[in-house]
Coordinates of C-alpha atoms in Angstrom, one line a residue:
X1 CA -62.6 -74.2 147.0
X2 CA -62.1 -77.1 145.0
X3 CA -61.1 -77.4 141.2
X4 CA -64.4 -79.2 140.3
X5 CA -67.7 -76.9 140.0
X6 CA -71.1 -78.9 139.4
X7 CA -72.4 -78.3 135.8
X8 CA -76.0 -78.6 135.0
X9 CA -75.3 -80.2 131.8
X10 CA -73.7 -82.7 133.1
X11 CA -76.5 -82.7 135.6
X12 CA -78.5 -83.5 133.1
X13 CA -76.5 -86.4 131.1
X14 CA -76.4 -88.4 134.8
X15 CA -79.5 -90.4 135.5
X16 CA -82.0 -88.3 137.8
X17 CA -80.9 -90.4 140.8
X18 CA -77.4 -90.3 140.2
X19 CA -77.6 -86.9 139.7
X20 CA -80.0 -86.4 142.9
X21 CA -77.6 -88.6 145.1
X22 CA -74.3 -86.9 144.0
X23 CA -75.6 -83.3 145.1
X24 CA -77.0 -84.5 148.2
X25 CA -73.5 -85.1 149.3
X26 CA -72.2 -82.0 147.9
X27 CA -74.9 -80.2 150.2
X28 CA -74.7 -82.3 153.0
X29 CA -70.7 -81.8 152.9
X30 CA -71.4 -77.8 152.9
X31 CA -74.0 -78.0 155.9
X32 CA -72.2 -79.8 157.9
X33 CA -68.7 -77.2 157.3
X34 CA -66.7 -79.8 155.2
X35 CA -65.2 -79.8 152.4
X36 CA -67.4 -81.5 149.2
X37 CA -65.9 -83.3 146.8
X38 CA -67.3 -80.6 144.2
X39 CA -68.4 -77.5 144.7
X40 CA -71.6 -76.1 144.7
X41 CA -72.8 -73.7 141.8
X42 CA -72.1 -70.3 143.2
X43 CA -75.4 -68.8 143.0
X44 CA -76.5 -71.9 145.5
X45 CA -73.5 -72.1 148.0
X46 CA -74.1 -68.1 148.0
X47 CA -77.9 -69.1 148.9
X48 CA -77.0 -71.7 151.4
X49 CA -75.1 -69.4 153.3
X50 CA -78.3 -67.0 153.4
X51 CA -80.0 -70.0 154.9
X52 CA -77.6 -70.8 157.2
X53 CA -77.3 -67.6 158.5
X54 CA -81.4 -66.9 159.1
X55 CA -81.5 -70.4 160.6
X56 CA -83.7 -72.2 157.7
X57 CA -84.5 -76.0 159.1
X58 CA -82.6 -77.9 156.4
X59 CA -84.7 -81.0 156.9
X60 CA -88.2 -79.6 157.9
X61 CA -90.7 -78.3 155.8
X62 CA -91.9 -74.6 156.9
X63 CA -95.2 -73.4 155.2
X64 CA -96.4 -69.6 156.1
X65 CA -100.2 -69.3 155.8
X66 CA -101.8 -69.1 152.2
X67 CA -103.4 -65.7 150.8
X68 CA -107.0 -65.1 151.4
X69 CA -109.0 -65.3 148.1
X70 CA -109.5 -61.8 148.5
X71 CA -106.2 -60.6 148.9
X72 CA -105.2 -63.3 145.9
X73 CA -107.6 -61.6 143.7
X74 CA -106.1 -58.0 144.8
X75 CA -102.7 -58.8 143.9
X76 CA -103.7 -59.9 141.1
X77 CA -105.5 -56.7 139.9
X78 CA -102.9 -54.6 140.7
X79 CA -99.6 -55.9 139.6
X80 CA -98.3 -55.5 136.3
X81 CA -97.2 -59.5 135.5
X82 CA -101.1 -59.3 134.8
X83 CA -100.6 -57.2 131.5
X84 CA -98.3 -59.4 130.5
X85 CA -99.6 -62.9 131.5
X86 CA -100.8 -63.7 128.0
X87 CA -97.2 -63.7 126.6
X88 CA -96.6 -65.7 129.6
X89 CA -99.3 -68.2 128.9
X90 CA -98.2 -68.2 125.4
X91 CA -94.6 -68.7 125.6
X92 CA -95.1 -71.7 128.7
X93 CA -97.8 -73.4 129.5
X94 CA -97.8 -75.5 126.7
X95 CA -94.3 -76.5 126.3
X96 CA -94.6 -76.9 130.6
X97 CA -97.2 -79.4 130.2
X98 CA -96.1 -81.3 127.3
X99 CA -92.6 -81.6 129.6
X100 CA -95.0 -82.1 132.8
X101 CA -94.1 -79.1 134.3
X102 CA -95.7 -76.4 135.7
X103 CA -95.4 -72.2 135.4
X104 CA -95.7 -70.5 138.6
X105 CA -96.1 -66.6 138.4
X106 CA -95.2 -65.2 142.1
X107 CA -95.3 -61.1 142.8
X108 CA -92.4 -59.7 144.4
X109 CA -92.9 -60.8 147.9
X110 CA -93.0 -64.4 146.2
X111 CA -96.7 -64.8 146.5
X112 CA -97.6 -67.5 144.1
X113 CA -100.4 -65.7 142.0
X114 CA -101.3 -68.1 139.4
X115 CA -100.1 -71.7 138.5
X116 CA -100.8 -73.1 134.8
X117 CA -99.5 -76.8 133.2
X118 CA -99.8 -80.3 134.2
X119 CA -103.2 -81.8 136.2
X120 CA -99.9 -84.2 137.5
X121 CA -97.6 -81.8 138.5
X122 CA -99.7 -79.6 139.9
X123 CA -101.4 -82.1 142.2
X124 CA -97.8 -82.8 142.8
X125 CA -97.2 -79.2 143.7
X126 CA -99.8 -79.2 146.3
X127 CA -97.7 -81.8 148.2
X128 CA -95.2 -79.4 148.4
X129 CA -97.0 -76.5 149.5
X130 CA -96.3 -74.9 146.1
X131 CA -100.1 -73.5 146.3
X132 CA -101.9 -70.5 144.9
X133 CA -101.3 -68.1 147.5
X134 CA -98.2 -69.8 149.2
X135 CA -95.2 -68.1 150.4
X136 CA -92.1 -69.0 148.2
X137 CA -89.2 -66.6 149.7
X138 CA -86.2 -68.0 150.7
X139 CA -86.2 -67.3 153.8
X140 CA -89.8 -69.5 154.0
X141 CA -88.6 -72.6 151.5
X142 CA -85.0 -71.9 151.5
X143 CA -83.3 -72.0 147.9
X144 CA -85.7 -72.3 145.5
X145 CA -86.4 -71.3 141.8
X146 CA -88.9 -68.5 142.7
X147 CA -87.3 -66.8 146.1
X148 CA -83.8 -67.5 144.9
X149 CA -84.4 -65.0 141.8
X150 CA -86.0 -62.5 144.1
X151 CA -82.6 -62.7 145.9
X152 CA -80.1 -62.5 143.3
X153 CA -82.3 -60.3 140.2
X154 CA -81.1 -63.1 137.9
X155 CA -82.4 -66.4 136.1
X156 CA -81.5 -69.4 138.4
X157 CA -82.1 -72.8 138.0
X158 CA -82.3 -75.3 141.7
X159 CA -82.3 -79.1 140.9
X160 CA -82.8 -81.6 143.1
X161 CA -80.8 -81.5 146.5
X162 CA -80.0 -77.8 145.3
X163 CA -82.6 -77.2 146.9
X164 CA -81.3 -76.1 150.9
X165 CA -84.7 -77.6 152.1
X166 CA -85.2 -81.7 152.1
X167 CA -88.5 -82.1 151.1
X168 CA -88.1 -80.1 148.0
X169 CA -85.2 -82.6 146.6
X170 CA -87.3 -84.7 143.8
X171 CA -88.7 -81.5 142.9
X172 CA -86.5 -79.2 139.8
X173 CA -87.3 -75.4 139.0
X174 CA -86.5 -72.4 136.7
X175 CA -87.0 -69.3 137.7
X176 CA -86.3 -65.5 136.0
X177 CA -87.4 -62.5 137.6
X178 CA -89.0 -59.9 135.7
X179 CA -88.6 -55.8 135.7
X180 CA -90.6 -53.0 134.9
X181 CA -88.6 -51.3 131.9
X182 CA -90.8 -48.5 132.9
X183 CA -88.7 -47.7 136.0
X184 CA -86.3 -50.6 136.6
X185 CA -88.6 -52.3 139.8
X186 CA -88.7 -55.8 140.1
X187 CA -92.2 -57.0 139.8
X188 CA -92.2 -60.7 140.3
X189 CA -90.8 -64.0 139.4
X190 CA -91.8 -66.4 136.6
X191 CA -90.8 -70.2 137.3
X192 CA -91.0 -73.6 135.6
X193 CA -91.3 -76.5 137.8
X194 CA -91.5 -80.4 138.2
X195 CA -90.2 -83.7 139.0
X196 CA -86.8 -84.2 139.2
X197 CA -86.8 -86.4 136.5
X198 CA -87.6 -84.1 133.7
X199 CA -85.0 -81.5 134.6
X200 CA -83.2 -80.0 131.1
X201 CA -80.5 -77.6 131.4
X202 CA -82.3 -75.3 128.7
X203 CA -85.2 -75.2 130.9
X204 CA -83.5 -71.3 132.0
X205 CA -82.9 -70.0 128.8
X206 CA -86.8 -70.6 128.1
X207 CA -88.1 -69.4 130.7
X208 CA -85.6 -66.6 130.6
X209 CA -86.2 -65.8 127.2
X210 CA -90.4 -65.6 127.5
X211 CA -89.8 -63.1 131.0
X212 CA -87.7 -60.8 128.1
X213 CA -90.6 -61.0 125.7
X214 CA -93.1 -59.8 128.1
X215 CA -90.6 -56.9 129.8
X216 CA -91.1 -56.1 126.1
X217 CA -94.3 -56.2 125.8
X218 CA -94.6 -53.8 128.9
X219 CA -91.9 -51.7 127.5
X220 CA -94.2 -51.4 124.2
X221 CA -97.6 -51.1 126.8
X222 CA -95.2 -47.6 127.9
X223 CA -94.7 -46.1 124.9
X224 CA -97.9 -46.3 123.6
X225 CA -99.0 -44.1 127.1
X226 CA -96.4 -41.9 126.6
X227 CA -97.5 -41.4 122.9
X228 CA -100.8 -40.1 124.5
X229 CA -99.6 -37.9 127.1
X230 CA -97.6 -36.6 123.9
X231 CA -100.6 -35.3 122.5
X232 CA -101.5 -33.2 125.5
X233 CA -98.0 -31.9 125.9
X234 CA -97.2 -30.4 122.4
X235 CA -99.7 -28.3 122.3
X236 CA -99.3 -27.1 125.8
X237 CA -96.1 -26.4 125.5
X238 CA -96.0 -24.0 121.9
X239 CA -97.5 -21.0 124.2
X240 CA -94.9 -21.2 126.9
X241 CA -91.5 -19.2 127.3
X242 CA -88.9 -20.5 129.3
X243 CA -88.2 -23.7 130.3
X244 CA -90.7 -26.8 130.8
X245 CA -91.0 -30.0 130.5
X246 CA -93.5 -32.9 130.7
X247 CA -92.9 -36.1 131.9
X248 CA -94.7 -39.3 132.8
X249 CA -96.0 -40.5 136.4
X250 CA -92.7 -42.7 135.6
X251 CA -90.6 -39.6 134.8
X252 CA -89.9 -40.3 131.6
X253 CA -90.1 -37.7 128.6
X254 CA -93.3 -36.3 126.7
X255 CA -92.4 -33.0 125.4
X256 CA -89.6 -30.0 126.3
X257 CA -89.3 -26.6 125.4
X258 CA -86.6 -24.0 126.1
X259 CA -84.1 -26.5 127.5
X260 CA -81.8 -29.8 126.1
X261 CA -84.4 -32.8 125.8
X262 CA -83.5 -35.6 128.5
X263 CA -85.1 -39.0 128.1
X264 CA -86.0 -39.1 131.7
X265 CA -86.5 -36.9 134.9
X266 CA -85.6 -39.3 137.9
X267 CA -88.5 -38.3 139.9
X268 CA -88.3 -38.3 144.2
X269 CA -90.2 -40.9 145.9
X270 CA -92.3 -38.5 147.7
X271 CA -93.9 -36.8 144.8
X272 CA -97.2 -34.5 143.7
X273 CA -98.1 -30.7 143.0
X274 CA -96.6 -27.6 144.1
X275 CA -92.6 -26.8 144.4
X276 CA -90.3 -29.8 144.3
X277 CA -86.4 -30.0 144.3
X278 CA -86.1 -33.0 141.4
X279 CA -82.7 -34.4 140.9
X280 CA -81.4 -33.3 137.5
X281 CA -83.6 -30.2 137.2
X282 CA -83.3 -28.4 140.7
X283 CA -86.3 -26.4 142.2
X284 CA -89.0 -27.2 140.0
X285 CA -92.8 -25.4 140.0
X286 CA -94.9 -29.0 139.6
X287 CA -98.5 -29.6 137.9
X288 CA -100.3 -32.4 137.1
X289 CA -101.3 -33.0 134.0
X290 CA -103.6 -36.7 132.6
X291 CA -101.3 -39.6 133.1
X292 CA -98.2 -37.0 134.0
X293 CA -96.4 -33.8 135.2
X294 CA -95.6 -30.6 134.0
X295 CA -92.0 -29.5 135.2
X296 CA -91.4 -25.7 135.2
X297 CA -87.5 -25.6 136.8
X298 CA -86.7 -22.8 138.8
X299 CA -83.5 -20.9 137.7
X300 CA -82.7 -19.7 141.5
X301 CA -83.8 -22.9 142.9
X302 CA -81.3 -24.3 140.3
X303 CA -78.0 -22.2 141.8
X304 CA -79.7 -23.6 145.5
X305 CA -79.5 -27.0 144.3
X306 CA -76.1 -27.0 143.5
X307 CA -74.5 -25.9 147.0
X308 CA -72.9 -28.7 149.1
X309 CA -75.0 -31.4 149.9
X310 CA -75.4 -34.6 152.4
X311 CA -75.7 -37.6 150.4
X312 CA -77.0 -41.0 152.2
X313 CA -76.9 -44.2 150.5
X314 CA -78.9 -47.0 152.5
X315 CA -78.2 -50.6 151.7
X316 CA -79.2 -51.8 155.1
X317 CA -82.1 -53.8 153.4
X318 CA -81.3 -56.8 151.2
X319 CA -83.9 -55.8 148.7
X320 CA -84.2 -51.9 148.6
X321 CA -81.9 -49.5 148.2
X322 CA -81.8 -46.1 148.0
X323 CA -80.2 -42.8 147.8
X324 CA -81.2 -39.9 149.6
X325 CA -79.7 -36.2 149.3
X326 CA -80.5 -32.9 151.3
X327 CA -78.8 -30.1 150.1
X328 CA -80.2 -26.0 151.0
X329 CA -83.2 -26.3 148.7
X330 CA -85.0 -29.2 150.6
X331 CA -84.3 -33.1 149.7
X332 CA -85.1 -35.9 147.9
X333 CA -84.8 -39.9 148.0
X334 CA -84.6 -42.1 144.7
X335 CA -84.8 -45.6 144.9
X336 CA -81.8 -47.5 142.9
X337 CA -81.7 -50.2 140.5
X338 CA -79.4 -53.1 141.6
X339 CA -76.5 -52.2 139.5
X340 CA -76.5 -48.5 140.6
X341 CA -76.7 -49.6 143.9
X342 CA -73.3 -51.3 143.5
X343 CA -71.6 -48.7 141.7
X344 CA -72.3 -46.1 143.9
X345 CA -71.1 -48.2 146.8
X346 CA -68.2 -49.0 145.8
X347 CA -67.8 -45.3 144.9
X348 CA -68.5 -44.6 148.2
X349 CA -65.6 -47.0 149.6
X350 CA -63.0 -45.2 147.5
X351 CA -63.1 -41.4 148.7
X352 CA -60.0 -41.2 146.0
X353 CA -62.2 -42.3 143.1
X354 CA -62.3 -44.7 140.5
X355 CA -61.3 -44.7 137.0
X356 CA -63.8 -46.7 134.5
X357 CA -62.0 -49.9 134.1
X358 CA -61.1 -50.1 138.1
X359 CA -64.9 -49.9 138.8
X360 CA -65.3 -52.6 135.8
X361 CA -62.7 -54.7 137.5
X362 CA -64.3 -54.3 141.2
X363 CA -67.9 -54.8 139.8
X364 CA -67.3 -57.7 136.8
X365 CA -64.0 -59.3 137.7
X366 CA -62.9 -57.5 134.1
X367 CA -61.7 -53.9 133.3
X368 CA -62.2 -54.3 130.3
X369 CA -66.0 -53.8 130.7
X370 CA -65.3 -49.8 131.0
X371 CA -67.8 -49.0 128.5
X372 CA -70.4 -50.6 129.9
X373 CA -69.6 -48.7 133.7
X374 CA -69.4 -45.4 131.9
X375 CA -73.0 -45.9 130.7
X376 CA -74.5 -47.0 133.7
X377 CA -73.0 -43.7 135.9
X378 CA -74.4 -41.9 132.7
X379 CA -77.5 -43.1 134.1
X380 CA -76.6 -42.4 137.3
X381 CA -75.7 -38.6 136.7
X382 CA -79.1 -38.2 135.9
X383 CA -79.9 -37.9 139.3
X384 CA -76.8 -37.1 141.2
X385 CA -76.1 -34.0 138.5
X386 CA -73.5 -31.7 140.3
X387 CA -72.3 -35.0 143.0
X388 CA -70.4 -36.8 141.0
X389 CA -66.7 -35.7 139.4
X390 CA -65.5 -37.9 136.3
X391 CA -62.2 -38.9 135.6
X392 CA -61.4 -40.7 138.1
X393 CA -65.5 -41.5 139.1
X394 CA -65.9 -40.3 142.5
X395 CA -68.3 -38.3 144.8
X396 CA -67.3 -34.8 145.1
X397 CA -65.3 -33.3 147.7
X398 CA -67.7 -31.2 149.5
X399 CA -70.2 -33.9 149.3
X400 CA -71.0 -35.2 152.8
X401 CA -71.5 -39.2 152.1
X402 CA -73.0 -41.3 154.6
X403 CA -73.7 -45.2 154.4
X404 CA -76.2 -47.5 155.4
X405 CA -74.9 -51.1 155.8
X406 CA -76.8 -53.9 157.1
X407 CA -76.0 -55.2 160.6
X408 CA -74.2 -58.4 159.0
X409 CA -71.7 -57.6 156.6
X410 CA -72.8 -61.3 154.7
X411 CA -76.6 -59.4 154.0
X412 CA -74.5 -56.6 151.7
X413 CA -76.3 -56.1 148.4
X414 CA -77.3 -60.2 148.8
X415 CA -78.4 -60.2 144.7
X416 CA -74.6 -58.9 143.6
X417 CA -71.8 -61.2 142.5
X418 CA -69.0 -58.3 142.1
X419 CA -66.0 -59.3 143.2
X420 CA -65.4 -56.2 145.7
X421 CA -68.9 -57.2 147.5
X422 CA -68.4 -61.1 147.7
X423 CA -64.9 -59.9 149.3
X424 CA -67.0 -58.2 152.2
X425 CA -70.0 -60.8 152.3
X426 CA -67.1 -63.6 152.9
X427 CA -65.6 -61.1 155.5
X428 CA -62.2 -61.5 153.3
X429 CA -59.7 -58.5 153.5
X430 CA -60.0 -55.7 151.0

């Protein structure tokens, strides 16, 4: 590595050409295994290597077919950036098009769903393939501002020759994904694009800040359902002894009676009436209630659930991960954010355990960051209850734990930048 990383605000003080021809060296340096002169943001030499690896043509321009009308129109119906593309609209297309740029919204299999800005630019676009319908995932376009995100499950910014594909270098783009607050999903990718010319490093921060304003506005869409089912719950629940609880089709709590209130029930993938083993409440009697569940936990199924148990994490795919358990009860699988997927690997590397600010060190370069990894395995607990030991952090002994890694070591958790997983993805020793 060299001493000198490129800075997008200097990026943006250079001329567009000087700017354009200075990264073209820096990438042609890294294609071609030398050393450049400066180094490559990380987030993009980290991308580059993805391309590298899945054999992306750095100088040819690869287009996948384009969506049917129909299926356009489907996705569009059914994803959730549709409740939310008025803030979108709101917070970007105006400011795109007086900048001539574009916004781009693109579901989670980077889909472009709908495009909105500058007549220009989005003529422009369609040179580019950048089309309603098109096929924006990396390993399609190479690093770009809408499959990049997808990648990494952070706001990133490609200029010019940052992009790994040559055709795309007078082209610039911001993208941030955005999350259901709901459950944690990813749900798509909001971008703003255009010539390489009217690149501005602030450009993320936008487009970043408008993708937190509508998770808001979904956030605010929740509560609001939840307030409903509310309604049904209380007085369902005055006549009942014992324990019960409803929840959302999300898992997320109505009304309780008879037992400590929980914010959430981390609900199993496969899920629906009859008798369930959920996570943090053990065998649970399940009915279904309008817009939610009624929980009725099990006291014996309880004592089942807590018996020694097979835990597999699978992190073979670079965009799902999950956690599944089986213990004497039956079984359960619960898909995990990005950051719990990273804490419970590197859990799962240390049989010994962790403490708090070893964990913070391994997953943010910084111990110091302890409070913030003691409330995400808070979160975590919720549905390993009875798995995980505290002080150090660590599975617990009679806990059979099995892990899932992808074939190539570089594909490990592709969206983290914790310094214990770059260590494995650069095959560095531990």
């Amino acid at each position: 590595m060299t001493d000198a990383t490129i800075d997008l605000v200097r990026l943006a003080a250079m001329d567009s050409v000087r700017a354009a021809r200075m990264l073209e060296g820096v990438r042609d340096a890294a294609l071609s295994g030398q050393r450049p002169r400066i180094d490559p943001r990380p987030v993009i030499e980290e991308s580059w290597g993805r391309m590298l690896r899945r054999g992306v043509d750095p100088d040819n321009d690869v287009r996948a077919g384009l969506l049917s009308l129909e299926e356009l129109e489907e996705r569009r119906r059914t994803t959730a950036l549709a409740d939310v593309l008025p803030e979108l609209r709101q917070g970007l297309v105006s400011i795109a098009d007086a900048a001539q740029h574009i916004m781009v919204v693109a579901d989670t299999e980077g889909r472009v769903l709908w495009r909105e800005g500058s007549s220009a630019v989005l003529r422009k676009a369609d040179g580019h393939g950048f089309e309603l319908g098109a096929d924006w995932t990396e390993a399609t376009v190479g690093t770009n501002g809408v499959g990049t995100p997808l990648v990494t499950r952070r706001p990133v910014q490609v200029f010019s020759a940052e992009h790994f594909v040559r055709t795309h270098h007078n082209w610039t783009c911001a993208g941030s994904p955005v999350t259901d607050p709901r459950d944690g999903r990813l749900i798509g990718v909001v971008d703003v694009s255009g010539p390489l010319d009217t690149m501005h490093p602030a450009t993320l921060a936008l487009v970043h800040s408008v993708t937190r304003l509508a998770e808001a506005e979904l956030r605010t869409r929740h509560l609001s359902t939840l307030d409903r089912l509310r309604t049904t719950a209380v007085p369902l629940l005055a006549g009942f002894k014992g324990r019960a609880v409803v929840v959302d089709t999300n898992g997320w709590t109505a009304a309780v009676t008879g037992m400590a209130p929980t914010d959430r029930v981390a609900l199993p993938k496969s899920f629906g009436p009859g008798y369930s083993l959920l996570p943090s409440l053990g065998a649970c009697r399940v009915e279904p209630l309008p817009g939610g569940w009624l929980l009725r936990p099990d006291d014996a199924g309880d004592q089942a659930a807590g018996a020694s148990a097979a835990v597999v994490l699978d992190l073979s795919s670079p965009r799902r991960w999950t956690v599944s358990v089986t213990g004497e009860a039956g079984g359960w699988t619960h898909e995990l954010t990005p950051r719990h997927a990273e804490l419970l690997y590197l859990l799962s590397i240390a049989p010994g355990g962790r403490t708090a600010s070893g964990l913070a060190g391994e997953l943010f370069g910084d111990p110091g960051r302890a409070v913030t990894v003691r409330a995400e395995l808070s979160r975590v607990r919720r549905y390993l209850a009875g798995l995980l030991d505290g002080r150090p952090y660590r599975f617990r002994e009679d806990t059979d734990v099995q892990v899932l890694l992808p074939p190539d070591p570089a594909d490990l958790l592709p969206q983290s930048m914790a310094p214990a997983v770059l260590r494995v993805r650069r095959g560095e020793p531990d």
